[in-house]
PDB file of C-alpha atoms in Angstrom:
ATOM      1  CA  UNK A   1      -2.802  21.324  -1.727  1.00  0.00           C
ATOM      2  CA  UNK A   2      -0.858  24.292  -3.350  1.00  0.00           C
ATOM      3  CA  UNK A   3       2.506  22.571  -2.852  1.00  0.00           C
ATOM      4  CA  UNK A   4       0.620  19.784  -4.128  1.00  0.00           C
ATOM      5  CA  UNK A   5      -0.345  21.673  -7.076  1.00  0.00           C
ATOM      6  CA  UNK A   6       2.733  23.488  -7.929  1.00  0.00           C
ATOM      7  CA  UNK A   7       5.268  20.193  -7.956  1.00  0.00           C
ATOM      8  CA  UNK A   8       3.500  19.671 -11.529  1.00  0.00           C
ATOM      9  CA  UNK A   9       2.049  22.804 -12.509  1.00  0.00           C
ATOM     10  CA  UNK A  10       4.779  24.986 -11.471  1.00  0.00           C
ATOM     11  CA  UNK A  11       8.085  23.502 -10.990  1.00  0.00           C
ATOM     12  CA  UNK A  12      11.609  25.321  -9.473  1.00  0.00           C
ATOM     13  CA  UNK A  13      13.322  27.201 -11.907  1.00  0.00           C
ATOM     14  CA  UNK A  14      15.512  25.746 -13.681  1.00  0.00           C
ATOM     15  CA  UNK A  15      18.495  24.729 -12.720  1.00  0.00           C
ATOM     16  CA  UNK A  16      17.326  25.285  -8.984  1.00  0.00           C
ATOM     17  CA  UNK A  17      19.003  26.304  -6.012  1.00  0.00           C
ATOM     18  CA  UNK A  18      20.916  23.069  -5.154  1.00  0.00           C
ATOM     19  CA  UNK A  19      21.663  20.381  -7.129  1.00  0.00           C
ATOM     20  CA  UNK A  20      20.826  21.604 -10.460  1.00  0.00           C
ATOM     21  CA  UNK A  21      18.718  20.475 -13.513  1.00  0.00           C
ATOM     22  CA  UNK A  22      19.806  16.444 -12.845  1.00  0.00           C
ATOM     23  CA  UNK A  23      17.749  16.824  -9.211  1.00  0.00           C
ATOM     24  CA  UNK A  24      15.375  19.200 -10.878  1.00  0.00           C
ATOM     25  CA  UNK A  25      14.403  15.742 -13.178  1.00  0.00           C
ATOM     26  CA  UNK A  26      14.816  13.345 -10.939  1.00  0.00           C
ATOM     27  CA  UNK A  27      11.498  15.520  -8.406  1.00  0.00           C
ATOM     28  CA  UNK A  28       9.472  15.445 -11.768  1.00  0.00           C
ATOM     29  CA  UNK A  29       9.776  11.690 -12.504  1.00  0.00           C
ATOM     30  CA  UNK A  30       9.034  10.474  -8.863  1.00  0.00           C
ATOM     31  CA  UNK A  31       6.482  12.919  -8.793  1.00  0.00           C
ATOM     32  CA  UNK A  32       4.505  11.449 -12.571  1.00  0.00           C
ATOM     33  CA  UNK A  33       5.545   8.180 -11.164  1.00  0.00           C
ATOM     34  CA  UNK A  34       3.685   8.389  -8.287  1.00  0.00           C
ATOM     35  CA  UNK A  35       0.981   9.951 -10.053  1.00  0.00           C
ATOM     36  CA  UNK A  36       0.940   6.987 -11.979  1.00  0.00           C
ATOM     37  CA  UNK A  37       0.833   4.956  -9.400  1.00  0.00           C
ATOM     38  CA  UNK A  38      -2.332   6.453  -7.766  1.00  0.00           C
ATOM     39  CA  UNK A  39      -4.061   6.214 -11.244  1.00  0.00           C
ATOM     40  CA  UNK A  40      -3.216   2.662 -11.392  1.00  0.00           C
ATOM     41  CA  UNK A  41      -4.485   1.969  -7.677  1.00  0.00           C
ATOM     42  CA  UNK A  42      -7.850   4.098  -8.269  1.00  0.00           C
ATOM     43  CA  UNK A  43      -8.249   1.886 -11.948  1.00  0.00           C
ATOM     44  CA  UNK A  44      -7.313  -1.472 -10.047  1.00  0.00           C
ATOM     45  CA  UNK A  45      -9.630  -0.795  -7.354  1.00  0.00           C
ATOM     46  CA  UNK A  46     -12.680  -0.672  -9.834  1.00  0.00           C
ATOM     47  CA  UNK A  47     -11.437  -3.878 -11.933  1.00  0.00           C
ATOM     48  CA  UNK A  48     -11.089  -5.692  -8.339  1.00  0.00           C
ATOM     49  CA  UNK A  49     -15.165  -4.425  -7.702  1.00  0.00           C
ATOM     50  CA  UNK A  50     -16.514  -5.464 -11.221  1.00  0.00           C
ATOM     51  CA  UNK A  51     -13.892  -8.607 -10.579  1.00  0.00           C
ATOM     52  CA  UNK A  52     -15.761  -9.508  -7.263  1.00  0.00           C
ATOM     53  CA  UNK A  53     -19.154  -8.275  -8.577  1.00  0.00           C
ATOM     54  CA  UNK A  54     -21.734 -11.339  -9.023  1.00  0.00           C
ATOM     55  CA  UNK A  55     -19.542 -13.698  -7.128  1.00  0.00           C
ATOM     56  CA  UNK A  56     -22.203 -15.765  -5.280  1.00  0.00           C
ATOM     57  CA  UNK A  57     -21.110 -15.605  -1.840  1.00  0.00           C
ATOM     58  CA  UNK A  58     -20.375 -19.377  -0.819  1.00  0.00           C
ATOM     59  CA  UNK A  59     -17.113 -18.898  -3.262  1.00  0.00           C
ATOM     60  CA  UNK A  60     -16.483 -15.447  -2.650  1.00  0.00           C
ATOM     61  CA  UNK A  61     -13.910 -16.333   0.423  1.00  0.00           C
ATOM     62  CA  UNK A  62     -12.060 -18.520  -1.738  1.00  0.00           C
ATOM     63  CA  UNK A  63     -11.815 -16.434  -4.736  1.00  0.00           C
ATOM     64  CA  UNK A  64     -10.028 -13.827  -1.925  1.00  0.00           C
ATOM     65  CA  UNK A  65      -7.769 -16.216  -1.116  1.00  0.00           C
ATOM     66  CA  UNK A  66      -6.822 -17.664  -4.103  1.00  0.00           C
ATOM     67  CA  UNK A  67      -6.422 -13.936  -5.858  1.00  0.00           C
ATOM     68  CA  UNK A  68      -4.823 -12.419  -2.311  1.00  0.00           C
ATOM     69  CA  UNK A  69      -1.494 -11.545  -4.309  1.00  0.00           C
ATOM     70  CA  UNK A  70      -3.781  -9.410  -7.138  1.00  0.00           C
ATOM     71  CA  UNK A  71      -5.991  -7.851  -4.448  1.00  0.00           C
ATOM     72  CA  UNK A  72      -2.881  -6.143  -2.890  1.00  0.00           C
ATOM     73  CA  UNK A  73      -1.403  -4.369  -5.669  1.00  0.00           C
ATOM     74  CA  UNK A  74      -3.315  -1.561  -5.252  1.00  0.00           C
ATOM     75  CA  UNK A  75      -2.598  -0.927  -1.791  1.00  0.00           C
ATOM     76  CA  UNK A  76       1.417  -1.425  -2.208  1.00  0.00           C
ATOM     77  CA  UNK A  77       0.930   1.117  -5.254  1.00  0.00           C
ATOM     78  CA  UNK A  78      -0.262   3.626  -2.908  1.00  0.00           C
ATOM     79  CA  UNK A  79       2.075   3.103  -0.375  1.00  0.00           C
ATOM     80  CA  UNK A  80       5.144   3.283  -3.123  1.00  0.00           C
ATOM     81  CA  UNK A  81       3.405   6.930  -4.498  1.00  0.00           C
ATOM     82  CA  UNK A  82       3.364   8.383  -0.754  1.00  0.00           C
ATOM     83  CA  UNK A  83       6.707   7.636  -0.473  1.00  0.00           C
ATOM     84  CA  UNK A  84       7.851   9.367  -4.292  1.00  0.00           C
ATOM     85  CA  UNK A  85       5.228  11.658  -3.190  1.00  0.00           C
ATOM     86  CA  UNK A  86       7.378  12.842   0.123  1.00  0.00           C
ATOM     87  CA  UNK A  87      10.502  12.425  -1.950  1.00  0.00           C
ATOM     88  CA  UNK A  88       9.709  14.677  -5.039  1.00  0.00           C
ATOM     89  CA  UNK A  89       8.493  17.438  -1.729  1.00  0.00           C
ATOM     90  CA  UNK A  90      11.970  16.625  -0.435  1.00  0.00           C
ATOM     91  CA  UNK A  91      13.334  17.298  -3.346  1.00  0.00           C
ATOM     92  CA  UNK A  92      11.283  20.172  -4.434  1.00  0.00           C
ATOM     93  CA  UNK A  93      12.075  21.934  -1.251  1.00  0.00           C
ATOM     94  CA  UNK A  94      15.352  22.056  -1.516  1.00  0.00           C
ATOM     95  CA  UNK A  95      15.393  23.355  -5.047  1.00  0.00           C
ATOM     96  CA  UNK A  96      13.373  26.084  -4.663  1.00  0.00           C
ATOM     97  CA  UNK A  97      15.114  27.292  -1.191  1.00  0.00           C
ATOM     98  CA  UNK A  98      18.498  26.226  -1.497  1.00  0.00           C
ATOM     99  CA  UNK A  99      20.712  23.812  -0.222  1.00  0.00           C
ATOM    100  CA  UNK A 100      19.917  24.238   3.460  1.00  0.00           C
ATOM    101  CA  UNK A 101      16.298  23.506   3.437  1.00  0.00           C
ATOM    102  CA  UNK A 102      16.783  20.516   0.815  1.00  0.00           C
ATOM    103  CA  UNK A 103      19.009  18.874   3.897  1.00  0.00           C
ATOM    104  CA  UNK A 104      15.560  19.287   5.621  1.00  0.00           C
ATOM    105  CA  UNK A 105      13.182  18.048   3.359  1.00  0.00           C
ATOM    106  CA  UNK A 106      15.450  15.096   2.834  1.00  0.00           C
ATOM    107  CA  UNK A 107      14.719  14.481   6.315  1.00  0.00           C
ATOM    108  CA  UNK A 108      11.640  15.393   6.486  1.00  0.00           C
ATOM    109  CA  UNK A 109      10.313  12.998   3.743  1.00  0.00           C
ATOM    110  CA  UNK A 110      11.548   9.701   5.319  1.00  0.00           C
ATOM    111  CA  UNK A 111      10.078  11.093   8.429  1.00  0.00           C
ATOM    112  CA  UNK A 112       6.594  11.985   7.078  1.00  0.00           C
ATOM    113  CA  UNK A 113       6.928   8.293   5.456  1.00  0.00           C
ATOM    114  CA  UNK A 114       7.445   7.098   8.594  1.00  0.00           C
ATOM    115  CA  UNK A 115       5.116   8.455  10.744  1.00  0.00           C
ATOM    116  CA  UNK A 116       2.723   6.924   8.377  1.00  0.00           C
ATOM    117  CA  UNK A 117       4.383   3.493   8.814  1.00  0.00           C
ATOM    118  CA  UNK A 118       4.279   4.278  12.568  1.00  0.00           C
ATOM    119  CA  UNK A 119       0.559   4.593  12.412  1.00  0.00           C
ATOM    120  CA  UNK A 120      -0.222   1.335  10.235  1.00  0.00           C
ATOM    121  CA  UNK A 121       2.069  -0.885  12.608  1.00  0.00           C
ATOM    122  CA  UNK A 122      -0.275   0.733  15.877  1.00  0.00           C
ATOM    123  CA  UNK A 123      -3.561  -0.304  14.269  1.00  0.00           C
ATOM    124  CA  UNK A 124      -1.985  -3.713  13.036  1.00  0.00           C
ATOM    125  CA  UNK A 125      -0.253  -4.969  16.351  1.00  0.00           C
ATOM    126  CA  UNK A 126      -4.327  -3.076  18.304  1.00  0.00           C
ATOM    127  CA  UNK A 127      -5.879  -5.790  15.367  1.00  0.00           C
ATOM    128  CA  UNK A 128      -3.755  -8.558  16.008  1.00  0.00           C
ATOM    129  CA  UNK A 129      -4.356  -7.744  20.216  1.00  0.00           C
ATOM    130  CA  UNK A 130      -8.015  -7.921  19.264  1.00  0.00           C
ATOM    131  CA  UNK A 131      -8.135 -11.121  17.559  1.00  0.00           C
ATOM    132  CA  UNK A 132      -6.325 -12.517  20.285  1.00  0.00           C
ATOM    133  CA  UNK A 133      -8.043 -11.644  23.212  1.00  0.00           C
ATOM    134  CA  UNK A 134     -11.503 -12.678  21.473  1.00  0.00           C
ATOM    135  CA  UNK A 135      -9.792 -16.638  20.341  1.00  0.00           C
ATOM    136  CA  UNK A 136     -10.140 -15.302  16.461  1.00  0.00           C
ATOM    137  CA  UNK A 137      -7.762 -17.318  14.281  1.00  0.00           C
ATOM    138  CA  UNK A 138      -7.755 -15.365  10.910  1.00  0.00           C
ATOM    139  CA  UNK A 139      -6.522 -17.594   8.209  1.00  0.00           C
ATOM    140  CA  UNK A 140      -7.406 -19.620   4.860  1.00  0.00           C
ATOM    141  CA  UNK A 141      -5.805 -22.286   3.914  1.00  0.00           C
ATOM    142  CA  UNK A 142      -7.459 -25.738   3.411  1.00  0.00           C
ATOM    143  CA  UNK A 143      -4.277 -28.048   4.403  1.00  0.00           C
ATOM    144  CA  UNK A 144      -1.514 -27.797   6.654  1.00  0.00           C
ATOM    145  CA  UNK A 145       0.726 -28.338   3.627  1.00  0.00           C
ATOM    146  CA  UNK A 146      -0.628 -25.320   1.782  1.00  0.00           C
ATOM    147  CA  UNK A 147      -0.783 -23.303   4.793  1.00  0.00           C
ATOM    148  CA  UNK A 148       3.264 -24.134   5.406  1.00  0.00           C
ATOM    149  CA  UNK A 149       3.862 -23.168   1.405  1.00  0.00           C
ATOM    150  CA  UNK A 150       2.043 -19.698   1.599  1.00  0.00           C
ATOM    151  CA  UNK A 151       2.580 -18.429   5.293  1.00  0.00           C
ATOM    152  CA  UNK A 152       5.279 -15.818   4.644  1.00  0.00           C
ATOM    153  CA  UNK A 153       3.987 -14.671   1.402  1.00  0.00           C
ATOM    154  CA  UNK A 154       0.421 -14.130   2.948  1.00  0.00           C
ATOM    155  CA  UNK A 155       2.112 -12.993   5.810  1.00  0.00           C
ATOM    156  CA  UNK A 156       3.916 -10.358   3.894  1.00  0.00           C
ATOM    157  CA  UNK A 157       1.098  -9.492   1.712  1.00  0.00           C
ATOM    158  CA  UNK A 158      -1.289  -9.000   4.956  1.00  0.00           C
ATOM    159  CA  UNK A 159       0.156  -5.494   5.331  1.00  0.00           C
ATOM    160  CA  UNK A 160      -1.199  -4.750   1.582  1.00  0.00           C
ATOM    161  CA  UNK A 161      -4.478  -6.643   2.195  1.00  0.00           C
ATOM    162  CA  UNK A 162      -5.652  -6.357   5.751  1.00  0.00           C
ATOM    163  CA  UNK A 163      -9.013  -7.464   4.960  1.00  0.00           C
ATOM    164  CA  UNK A 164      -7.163 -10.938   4.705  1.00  0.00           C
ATOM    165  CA  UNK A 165      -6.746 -11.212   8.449  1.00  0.00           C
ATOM    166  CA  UNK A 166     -10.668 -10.550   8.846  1.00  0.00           C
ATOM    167  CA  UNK A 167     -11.595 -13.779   7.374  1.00  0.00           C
ATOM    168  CA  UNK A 168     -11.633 -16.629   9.989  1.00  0.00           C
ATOM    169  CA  UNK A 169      -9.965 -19.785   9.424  1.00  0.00           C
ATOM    170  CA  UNK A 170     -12.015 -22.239   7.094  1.00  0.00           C
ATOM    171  CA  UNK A 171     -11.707 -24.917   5.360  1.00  0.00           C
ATOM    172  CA  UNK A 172     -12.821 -25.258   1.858  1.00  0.00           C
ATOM    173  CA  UNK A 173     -14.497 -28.187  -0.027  1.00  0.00           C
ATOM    174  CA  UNK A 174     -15.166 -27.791  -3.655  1.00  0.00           C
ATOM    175  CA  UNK A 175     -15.847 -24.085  -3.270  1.00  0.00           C
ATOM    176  CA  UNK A 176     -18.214 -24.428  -0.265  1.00  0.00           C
ATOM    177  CA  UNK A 177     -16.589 -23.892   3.201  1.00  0.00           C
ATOM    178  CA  UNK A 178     -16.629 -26.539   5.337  1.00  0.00           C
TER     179      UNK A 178
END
């Protein structure tokens, strides 16, 4: 937590060790930027609770659905301010120990990042073994026509929103499943 600390509180002299003053910037705006961004998702998170709050529950599955897109903003927010995060370290490295070690936190970031990414596809593809070998179809939609239209948005946005996939297939009738 002291490196943590220090990319705000106590930043490389200026102009740094590397790249100068220009690099020097660019650490402290992905750094506030993904501050920002963790702000937002912590803010979003409690608007989504008070959103969902007093929803009776036979419409609470299709409220999910139909707001899946706004539900996952807060988990693509975090996963933009890890990476600035491990960027602005990248960065910061280098400026504070030279030009050799900002060629390794330059590869280190990504790396970090990825390891991450590593880790999310494992659980995802040890969900998506699950649901198969117990017949669950996780799903939605109330028509093959509106499942066709949305599949590779809610596809995409089922990395953001995982508790998507944990809703099984239904079919909804004036806001009473089927």
């Amino acid at each position: 937590m002291a490196l943590a600390g220090a990319i705000y509180v106590d930043p490389p002299e200026p102009p740094g060790k590397c790249f100068g003053e220009g690099m020097l910037n660019a650490e402290m705006t992905l750094a506030w930027m993904a501050m920002g961004l963790f702000f937002f998702s912590t803010l979003a998170s409690v608007i989504f609770y008070m959103d969902i709050d007093g929803i009776p529950p036979k419409l609470l599955l299709q409220h999910l659905w139909d707001s899946q897109i706004l539900y996952s903003l807060p988990t693509l927010a975090i996963a933009l301010g890890i990476f600035m995060t491990a960027m602005a370290y990248g960065i910061d490295i280098g400026e504070r120990g030279g030009c050799k070690f900002f060629i390794f936190g330059v590869i280190a970031a990504p790396c970090f990042v990825g390891a991450i990414v590593v880790l999310w596809l494992v659980c995802r593809h040890r969900r998506k073994k699950l649901f198969e070998k117990n017949n669950f179809s996780p799903g939605g939609c109330s028509t093959e026509e509106e499942e066709e239209k949305t599949q590779s948005v809610k596809q995409f946005l089922s990395s953001f929103s995982t508790w998507a996939e944990r809703i099984p297939t239904i079919a909804i009738v004036d806001g009473e499943p089927a």
